[in-house]
Each structure stands twice: as structure tokens, then as C-alpha cells.
Short mmCIF file of C-alpha atoms and ligand atoms in Angstrom, two decimals:
data_model
loop_
_atom_site.label_atom_id
_atom_site.label_comp_id
_atom_site.label_asym_id
_atom_site.label_seq_id
_atom_site.Cartn_x
_atom_site.Cartn_y
_atom_site.Cartn_z
CA MET E 1 0.00 0.00 0.00
CA ASP E 2 1.21 3.51 -0.77
CA ILE E 3 2.32 5.42 2.30
CA LEU E 4 1.37 8.81 0.82
CA ASP E 5 -0.89 10.26 -1.86
CA TRP E 6 2.16 10.78 -4.12
CA LYS E 7 0.34 12.46 -6.99
CA ASN E 8 -1.09 15.21 -4.77
CA LEU E 9 1.88 16.11 -2.60
CA PRO E 10 2.38 19.82 -1.90
CA PHE E 11 5.85 21.41 -1.83
CA GLY E 12 6.05 21.32 1.94
CA TYR E 13 7.41 19.52 4.97
CA LEU E 14 6.36 15.97 5.74
CA LYS E 15 7.90 13.95 8.51
CA THR E 16 10.21 11.16 7.39
CA ASP E 17 12.03 8.52 9.44
CA TYR E 18 15.56 9.91 9.87
CA ASN E 19 17.81 12.93 9.55
CA ILE E 20 21.58 13.18 9.78
CA ARG E 21 23.56 15.55 11.98
CA SER E 22 27.10 16.53 12.79
CA GLU E 23 28.62 19.08 15.17
CA TYR E 24 31.71 21.18 14.56
CA LYS E 25 33.66 21.83 17.78
CA ASP E 26 37.30 22.54 18.63
CA GLY E 27 38.10 23.05 14.97
CA LYS E 28 36.76 19.73 13.67
CA TRP E 29 33.60 17.95 12.57
CA GLY E 30 32.30 15.10 14.70
CA ASP E 31 30.92 11.80 13.37
CA LEU E 32 27.65 11.82 11.44
CA GLU E 33 24.76 10.87 13.70
CA VAL E 34 21.42 9.47 12.65
CA SER E 35 18.46 11.03 14.45
CA THR E 36 14.73 10.31 14.51
CA SER E 37 13.90 13.64 16.13
CA GLU E 38 12.53 16.56 14.15
CA TYR E 39 13.87 18.99 16.75
CA ILE E 40 17.19 20.52 17.69
CA ASP E 41 18.45 21.72 21.03
CA ILE E 42 19.97 25.13 20.37
CA HIS E 43 21.88 27.58 22.57
CA ILE E 44 19.94 30.78 23.24
CA ALA E 45 22.93 32.85 22.08
CA ALA E 46 23.71 30.83 18.92
CA THR E 47 24.95 33.05 16.07
CA GLY E 48 22.59 31.25 13.68
CA LEU E 49 19.68 32.73 15.61
CA HIS E 50 21.02 36.22 16.23
CA TYR E 51 23.31 37.13 13.39
CA GLY E 52 22.00 35.03 10.54
CA GLN E 53 24.92 32.61 10.33
CA GLU E 54 22.89 30.06 8.41
CA ALA E 55 23.06 28.60 4.91
CA PHE E 56 21.20 25.77 3.25
CA GLU E 57 21.02 23.74 0.06
CA GLY E 58 18.27 22.07 -1.91
CA LEU E 59 18.53 19.08 -4.23
CA LYS E 60 16.34 16.15 -5.19
CA ALA E 61 16.37 12.36 -5.40
CA TYR E 62 14.50 10.87 -8.35
CA MET E 63 13.06 7.35 -8.61
CA GLY E 64 13.66 5.90 -12.07
CA LYS E 65 11.52 3.45 -14.03
CA ASP E 66 14.32 0.93 -13.37
CA GLY E 67 13.80 1.27 -9.59
CA LYS E 68 17.11 3.11 -9.15
CA ILE E 69 17.27 6.31 -7.13
CA ARG E 70 19.39 9.06 -8.68
CA LEU E 71 20.72 12.40 -7.43
CA PHE E 72 21.32 15.34 -9.79
CA ARG E 73 24.70 17.15 -9.66
CA TRP E 74 25.03 16.81 -5.87
CA ASP E 75 28.69 17.88 -6.06
CA GLU E 76 27.61 21.34 -7.27
CA ASN E 77 25.43 21.70 -4.15
CA ALA E 78 28.37 20.63 -2.00
CA LYS E 79 30.57 23.27 -3.63
CA ARG E 80 27.90 25.96 -3.29
CA LEU E 81 27.51 25.22 0.42
CA ILE E 82 31.26 25.80 0.78
CA LEU E 83 30.87 29.11 -1.09
CA SER E 84 28.00 30.10 1.23
CA ALA E 85 29.98 29.05 4.33
CA ASP E 86 32.94 31.17 3.22
CA GLY E 87 30.59 34.05 2.40
CA ILE E 88 29.28 34.36 5.93
CA LYS E 89 32.36 33.07 7.74
CA MET E 90 31.14 29.63 8.79
CA ALA E 91 33.06 26.36 9.01
CA ARG E 92 33.07 24.52 5.68
CA VAL E 93 31.34 21.15 5.27
CA PRO E 94 33.89 18.99 3.40
CA ILE E 95 32.60 17.63 0.09
CA GLU E 96 33.07 14.01 1.23
CA MET E 97 31.09 14.62 4.42
CA PHE E 98 28.33 16.30 2.39
CA ARG E 99 28.25 13.32 0.02
CA GLU E 100 28.14 10.77 2.82
CA SER E 101 25.33 12.66 4.60
CA ILE E 102 23.02 13.08 1.63
CA PHE E 103 23.43 9.54 0.31
CA GLN E 104 22.95 8.06 3.78
CA VAL E 105 19.84 10.11 4.54
CA VAL E 106 18.24 9.12 1.22
CA LYS E 107 19.00 5.44 1.83
CA LEU E 108 17.59 5.62 5.35
CA ASN E 109 14.38 7.22 4.06
CA LYS E 110 14.04 5.11 0.92
CA ARG E 111 10.35 4.45 1.55
CA PHE E 112 9.68 8.17 1.13
CA VAL E 113 11.15 8.46 -2.36
CA PRO E 114 8.05 9.05 -4.52
CA PRO E 115 7.43 6.42 -7.23
CA TYR E 116 8.36 6.95 -10.87
CA GLY E 117 5.59 8.70 -12.76
CA SER E 118 4.01 10.35 -9.72
CA GLY E 119 5.44 13.79 -10.54
CA ALA E 120 6.84 13.97 -7.00
CA THR E 121 10.45 13.72 -5.79
CA LEU E 122 12.37 13.50 -2.54
CA TYR E 123 13.68 16.97 -1.64
CA ILE E 124 16.95 16.95 0.29
CA ARG E 125 17.63 19.93 2.53
CA PRO E 126 21.15 20.29 3.96
CA LEU E 127 21.39 23.02 6.59
CA LEU E 128 24.44 24.63 8.24
CA TYR E 129 24.33 27.14 11.08
CA GLY E 130 26.42 28.75 13.79
CA SER E 131 25.52 26.96 17.01
CA GLY E 132 28.09 28.46 19.38
CA ALA E 133 27.16 31.24 21.80
CA GLU E 134 28.32 34.78 20.98
CA VAL E 135 26.81 38.11 21.91
CA GLY E 136 29.31 40.36 20.13
CA VAL E 137 29.00 40.27 16.36
CA LYS E 138 31.52 37.65 15.24
CA PRO E 139 31.56 34.21 13.66
CA SER E 140 30.71 31.28 15.89
CA ALA E 141 33.39 28.80 16.92
CA GLU E 142 30.83 25.96 16.68
CA TYR E 143 28.55 24.81 13.86
CA THR E 144 25.81 22.27 13.27
CA PHE E 145 25.14 20.51 9.97
CA ILE E 146 21.82 18.73 9.46
CA VAL E 147 20.32 17.02 6.44
CA PHE E 148 16.65 16.17 6.35
CA VAL E 149 14.49 15.00 3.47
CA THR E 150 10.85 15.46 2.61
CA PRO E 151 8.79 14.14 -0.32
CA VAL E 152 7.51 17.04 -2.44
CA GLY E 153 5.21 17.79 -5.33
CA PRO E 154 5.67 20.74 -7.70
CA TYR E 155 6.71 24.09 -6.18
CA PHE E 156 4.06 25.90 -8.18
CA LYS E 157 0.94 23.88 -7.70
CA ASN E 158 0.04 23.35 -11.35
CA GLY E 159 3.51 22.03 -12.21
CA PHE E 160 4.59 22.70 -15.79
CA LYS E 161 1.85 25.26 -16.51
CA PRO E 162 2.36 28.99 -17.12
CA VAL E 163 2.40 31.18 -14.00
CA ASN E 164 1.95 34.93 -13.53
CA VAL E 165 4.63 37.00 -11.83
CA VAL E 166 4.96 40.67 -10.88
CA ILE E 167 7.94 43.02 -11.11
CA CYS E 168 8.88 44.39 -7.71
CA ARG E 169 10.58 47.78 -7.39
CA ASP E 170 10.04 48.60 -3.74
CA VAL E 171 11.90 45.67 -2.14
CA ASP E 172 15.48 44.55 -2.79
CA ARG E 173 16.38 40.94 -2.12
CA ALA E 174 20.14 41.42 -2.15
CA ALA E 175 22.69 44.19 -2.63
CA PRO E 176 25.28 44.08 -5.45
CA LYS E 177 28.20 43.19 -3.18
CA GLY E 178 26.01 41.62 -0.51
CA THR E 179 25.00 38.02 0.06
CA GLY E 180 22.79 37.34 -2.98
CA ILE E 181 25.23 34.80 -4.46
CA TYR E 182 25.15 32.76 -1.26
CA LYS E 183 22.27 30.52 -0.30
CA VAL E 184 21.81 32.09 3.11
CA GLY E 185 18.55 32.46 5.01
CA GLY E 186 18.86 36.25 5.19
CA ASN E 187 18.21 36.60 1.44
CA TYR E 188 14.94 34.72 1.83
CA ALA E 189 13.95 36.85 4.84
CA ALA E 190 14.62 39.93 2.70
CA SER E 191 12.40 38.56 -0.08
CA LEU E 192 9.37 37.83 2.11
CA ARG E 193 7.71 41.28 2.00
CA ALA E 194 7.74 41.15 -1.79
CA ASP E 195 6.67 37.50 -1.90
CA VAL E 196 3.71 37.97 0.44
CA ALA E 197 2.57 41.09 -1.46
CA ALA E 198 2.89 39.24 -4.80
CA LYS E 199 0.78 36.33 -3.55
CA GLU E 200 -1.83 38.67 -2.06
CA ASN E 201 -2.19 40.18 -5.53
CA GLY E 202 -2.60 36.82 -7.26
CA TYR E 203 0.95 36.23 -8.55
CA VAL E 204 3.05 33.19 -7.71
CA THR E 205 6.14 35.27 -7.01
CA SER E 206 7.91 38.52 -7.81
CA ILE E 207 10.77 39.41 -10.12
CA PHE E 208 13.50 41.39 -8.38
CA LEU E 209 15.44 43.98 -10.36
CA ASP E 210 19.08 44.87 -9.81
CA ALA E 211 19.19 46.83 -6.55
CA LYS E 212 21.48 49.58 -7.80
CA GLU E 213 19.86 50.85 -10.98
CA LYS E 214 16.56 48.98 -11.15
CA LYS E 215 17.21 48.49 -14.85
CA TYR E 216 17.96 44.80 -15.15
CA ILE E 217 16.21 41.54 -14.26
CA ASP E 218 17.84 39.87 -11.26
CA GLU E 219 16.20 36.96 -9.48
CA CYS E 220 12.75 35.46 -10.04
CA GLY E 221 11.51 34.63 -6.53
CA PRO E 222 13.19 31.36 -5.48
CA ALA E 223 14.51 30.71 -8.98
CA ASN E 224 16.61 32.14 -11.84
CA PHE E 225 14.98 33.86 -14.81
CA PHE E 226 15.40 33.07 -18.51
CA GLY E 227 13.99 34.48 -21.72
CA ILE E 228 13.99 33.09 -25.26
CA LYS E 229 14.23 35.01 -28.52
CA ASP E 230 15.70 34.18 -31.95
CA ASN E 231 16.46 30.60 -30.87
CA THR E 232 18.61 32.01 -28.03
CA TYR E 233 18.41 31.19 -24.32
CA ILE E 234 19.16 34.40 -22.39
CA THR E 235 19.66 34.51 -18.63
CA PRO E 236 20.79 37.33 -16.31
CA LYS E 237 24.37 37.80 -15.25
CA SER E 238 24.41 39.53 -11.89
CA GLU E 239 26.53 39.63 -8.76
CA SER E 240 23.46 39.40 -6.54
CA ILE E 241 21.73 36.22 -7.74
CA LEU E 242 22.19 32.59 -6.80
CA ASN E 243 24.18 30.67 -9.36
CA SER E 244 21.44 28.13 -10.11
CA ILE E 245 22.63 24.61 -10.85
CA THR E 246 19.48 24.04 -12.92
CA ASN E 247 20.21 27.16 -14.98
CA MET E 248 23.84 26.12 -15.46
CA SER E 249 22.57 22.76 -16.74
CA LEU E 250 19.97 24.32 -19.04
CA ILE E 251 22.72 26.37 -20.68
CA GLU E 252 24.59 23.15 -21.46
CA LEU E 253 21.43 21.38 -22.62
CA ALA E 254 20.46 24.33 -24.83
CA LYS E 255 23.87 24.26 -26.51
CA SER E 256 23.55 20.54 -27.18
CA LEU E 257 20.12 21.14 -28.74
CA GLY E 258 21.47 23.79 -31.12
CA ILE E 259 20.02 26.70 -29.13
CA LYS E 260 22.33 29.68 -28.67
CA THR E 261 22.94 30.91 -25.14
CA GLU E 262 23.75 34.29 -23.62
CA ARG E 263 24.48 35.13 -20.02
CA ARG E 264 24.41 38.89 -19.65
CA GLN E 265 22.49 41.78 -18.14
CA VAL E 266 18.84 41.63 -19.21
CA PRO E 267 17.15 45.07 -19.35
CA VAL E 268 13.51 45.10 -18.23
CA GLU E 269 12.39 46.45 -21.63
CA GLU E 270 13.76 43.34 -23.30
CA LEU E 271 10.78 41.47 -21.84
CA SER E 272 8.77 42.80 -24.81
CA GLU E 273 11.16 41.05 -27.23
CA PHE E 274 11.10 37.57 -25.70
CA THR E 275 8.82 34.96 -27.24
CA GLU E 276 9.07 32.77 -24.12
CA THR E 277 10.10 33.39 -20.52
CA GLY E 278 10.46 31.08 -17.56
CA GLU E 279 12.02 30.45 -14.20
CA CYS E 280 14.26 27.58 -13.23
CA GLY E 281 15.56 25.96 -10.06
CA THR E 282 15.52 22.71 -8.12
CA ALA E 283 12.09 23.43 -6.63
CA ALA E 284 10.66 25.29 -9.66
CA VAL E 285 12.29 22.81 -12.16
CA ILE E 286 11.36 24.83 -15.27
CA THR E 287 8.20 26.85 -14.90
CA PRO E 288 6.95 28.77 -17.93
CA ILE E 289 5.83 32.34 -17.27
CA GLY E 290 2.49 33.35 -18.81
CA LYS E 291 2.37 36.99 -17.74
CA ILE E 292 4.84 39.43 -16.25
CA VAL E 293 3.08 42.47 -14.83
CA ASP E 294 4.93 45.73 -14.24
CA PRO E 295 2.45 47.71 -12.11
CA ASP E 296 4.68 50.80 -11.78
CA LYS E 297 4.93 51.18 -15.56
CA ASN E 298 1.46 49.86 -16.26
CA ILE E 299 2.75 47.24 -18.69
CA ILE E 300 1.79 43.57 -19.03
CA TYR E 301 4.13 41.27 -20.94
CA GLU E 302 2.30 38.20 -22.21
CA TYR E 303 3.63 34.81 -23.30
CA CYS E 304 2.12 31.32 -23.71
CA LYS E 305 -1.08 32.76 -25.13
CA ASP E 306 -2.44 29.28 -25.87
CA GLY E 307 -2.03 28.35 -22.20
CA ASN E 308 1.01 26.13 -22.77
CA ALA E 309 4.79 26.47 -22.53
CA GLY E 310 6.55 27.67 -25.68
CA PRO E 311 8.49 25.21 -27.90
CA VAL E 312 12.00 25.96 -26.59
CA THR E 313 10.94 25.84 -22.94
CA GLN E 314 9.13 22.56 -23.64
CA LYS E 315 12.16 21.05 -25.37
CA LEU E 316 14.48 22.02 -22.49
CA TYR E 317 12.03 20.73 -19.89
CA ASN E 318 11.61 17.38 -21.63
CA ARG E 319 15.38 16.87 -21.87
CA LEU E 320 16.15 17.93 -18.32
CA VAL E 321 13.42 15.81 -16.72
CA ALA E 322 14.26 12.79 -18.91
CA ILE E 323 17.87 12.90 -17.69
CA GLN E 324 16.86 13.42 -14.05
CA MET E 325 14.37 10.54 -14.10
CA GLY E 326 16.88 8.23 -15.80
CA ASP E 327 14.74 8.01 -18.97
CA ALA E 328 17.42 9.52 -21.22
CA PRO E 329 21.14 8.72 -21.31
CA ASP E 330 23.12 10.75 -18.78
CA GLU E 331 25.35 12.23 -21.47
CA PHE E 332 26.75 14.97 -19.23
CA GLY E 333 27.53 12.69 -16.25
CA TRP E 334 25.14 14.61 -13.99
CA MET E 335 23.41 11.71 -12.26
CA THR E 336 24.66 9.52 -9.40
CA VAL E 337 22.80 6.33 -8.48
CA VAL E 338 22.20 5.88 -4.75
CA GLU E 339 23.60 2.44 -3.90
N1 PLP N 1 17.57 31.37 -6.99
C1 PLP N 1 17.16 31.26 -5.72
C2 PLP N 1 16.97 32.49 -4.92
C3 PLP N 1 16.93 29.98 -5.18
O1 PLP N 1 16.50 29.84 -3.92
C4 PLP N 1 17.14 28.84 -5.97
C5 PLP N 1 16.95 27.51 -5.41
O2 PLP N 1 17.86 26.84 -5.06
C6 PLP N 1 17.55 29.02 -7.30
C7 PLP N 1 17.76 30.30 -7.78
C8 PLP N 1 17.79 27.85 -8.20
O3 PLP N 1 19.00 27.22 -7.90
P1 PLP N 1 19.20 25.68 -8.16
O4 PLP N 1 18.90 25.45 -9.59
O5 PLP N 1 20.63 25.43 -7.86
O6 PLP N 1 18.27 24.97 -7.26
C1 COI N 2 15.33 25.19 -4.27
O1 COI N 2 14.95 25.31 -5.43
O2 COI N 2 15.93 24.20 -3.85
C2 COI N 2 15.09 26.22 -3.30
O3 COI N 2 15.83 26.31 -2.38
C3 COI N 2 13.97 27.11 -3.49
C4 COI N 2 13.16 27.41 -2.24
C5 COI N 2 12.33 26.27 -1.77
C6 COI N 2 13.93 28.08 -1.18
#
């Protein structure tokens, strides 16, 4: 009997059997420990609570038709967590320890990996925070690393269907030389005012512009933005956005499909020239954008007028998902089987 209603899972937290933890003390990481508790005991003066010393990652495990569980480019997540740790002065999680933790936690929670064809996946959430007590503003001497998993459905509830988004000019998510390139909790806190307002107005998320000039597209809620014109995949280059592993992969896939690629500043006005737009990320996968509303300028950019993703977006989606599910050959060496 199925343990969950796999086809109708939300993108949210569901309790699983185990999580993995390790503590960094006296300059070194302790052994990985398996826990069944959903709770942590945390010092009241921990820097993770007071000064935002916290970073996380997000990746997925996919159940193939062949019954094998695969992870997508986990080494890129391990490297990005190191970048985030350096960015806010935390202890690094070594790549081998990251690997061991995520593979072990998936194996321990195997019964929660959604079946092939359900449209759901197992989301893996590694988390690193300063757990030592400090009251002055300085990096902690102690850290905690936790990895939990939760089965998830699509981030945007209709999955691969066009969504509407709104351009936000009155909130900045990240400053040009700030923490936008790191996957730290503070960036998400900074995005919440815009996100709540967007949802209240019927949009799934907001598009942030560059904080300095408000001329260029930056981040698209919890995902990177892309636009298509003249058989070219165009995605913003910015020093304040997360370097999305999905986006990086789409650039490679596009090239292999004969689609040109450009990574450069994308002026807001260029939205009128794109024939397709979308957002991409682990949670969002590829989500086509139907409408981008710019309330300050009173402009609505419309795509997907027939209610479906455009041809290039569709082609990229099909290829990406086929590789992730193990349906297509892993020609880029992106997938690792959990054994
Ligand atoms: N941008 C932001 C702000 C994100 O939170 C994410 C999610 O991880 C992404 C982009 C997409 O990155 P990735 O494809 O590595 O998941
Ligand atoms: C992801 O795509 O993994 C994310 O982290 C997005 C969001 C859930 C924070």
C-alpha cells in the first residue's frame, strides 16, 4: 500500500524517518549521527539565531523506471555550500562529508522516495548554522550541519503550466556586493515582504530587479529567470543572484540542442522582445511564465497565449526531466545512483 498520496503532494514539509547531523567543535567535525527527532536543542545565544549565520542547500532524489534512485549534480550543491559558508564566515562542510550525509539520509528514508511517474520527488535539505554562543558580532566557533528530506510535489501547484509573476521595485532581495550569491537564510527573509505582497495580488512570485539601478532583471523569486528570442536562451548575469545549478545545466542542454545561449544583463524592456520566458531551479524545475506584470509602468508582458509552454521551454524541460528521471542517457555525467 502507498504510504502517501504521491500524486497530490504539496511542496512542503512531511515527517520522514531519519535525519543526519554533525557538530563542529574545537576546529573539527564530529561523526555523522542518525536522528529520529525533528527537533534541535539550540543555545539561546547561537549566532545562527542572532546574526543570521545560516546557509542551506536544496537538491532532489529521483526514482527511475528501473527502480534506481538518482541524485542530480550533488557535487555542485556541496561546492555551493562551501561558497556560502565562506561568504558568511562559517566552518566549511567537506565535500566528502556532504556526500556521505546526503546519500545516507536518502537510503535511510528510501520508503519516502516518490514512485516513478508520480510527478513527486524527494527533496533533500542540507542546513548549516552557527551553534556556538556569541553576543558580540563575530563568527561562531561551533557549527551544526543537518540534512533532512521530505517528499515534495511541484513548487508551483500546477507544475509545468504557465504562472503569472509581478515586477517588484520597492523591495530589494540582495545588494550588489552583498550576500545574494550565497544561499543564506537572510536573502529569503529579505524577499518575504515582496513574496507575500505578490501572492496577495494573485501572482506566484515577484521578479527582483538589480538593486542599484533597477534596470535589469535579477532573481525570479526562489529561482533564476530566462527568456527566449531568436532561438537564443538568455539569462541574467548579476553579482546578486544565486548561481542556479538548474540554470547552469539548461545552458549546457540548450547548446547541445542547437540553441544559442547568452548570459548577460537583461534590461527590463527586453521582456517585450522575448517569445518565451520562464524560471528555473531545483524546486521550480522549469516553470513557464504566462504573464509578467509591471504595475509601476502599467505594462503587461504576455507569453504562452495558448495556455502552454513555448516550444524551446518545452524542449528544455523534456530533456532535463528525462535525464533526471533516468529516462534519457546521462550524457553529461550529472546523475549519481544511490547504492
Ligand atoms: N535562486 C534562488 C533564490 C533559489 O532559492 C534557488 C533555489 O535553489 C535558485 C535560484 C535555483 O538554484 P538551483 O537550480 O541550484 O536549485
Ligand atoms: C530550491 O529550489 O531548492 C530552493 O531552495 C527554493 C526554495 C524552496 C527556497
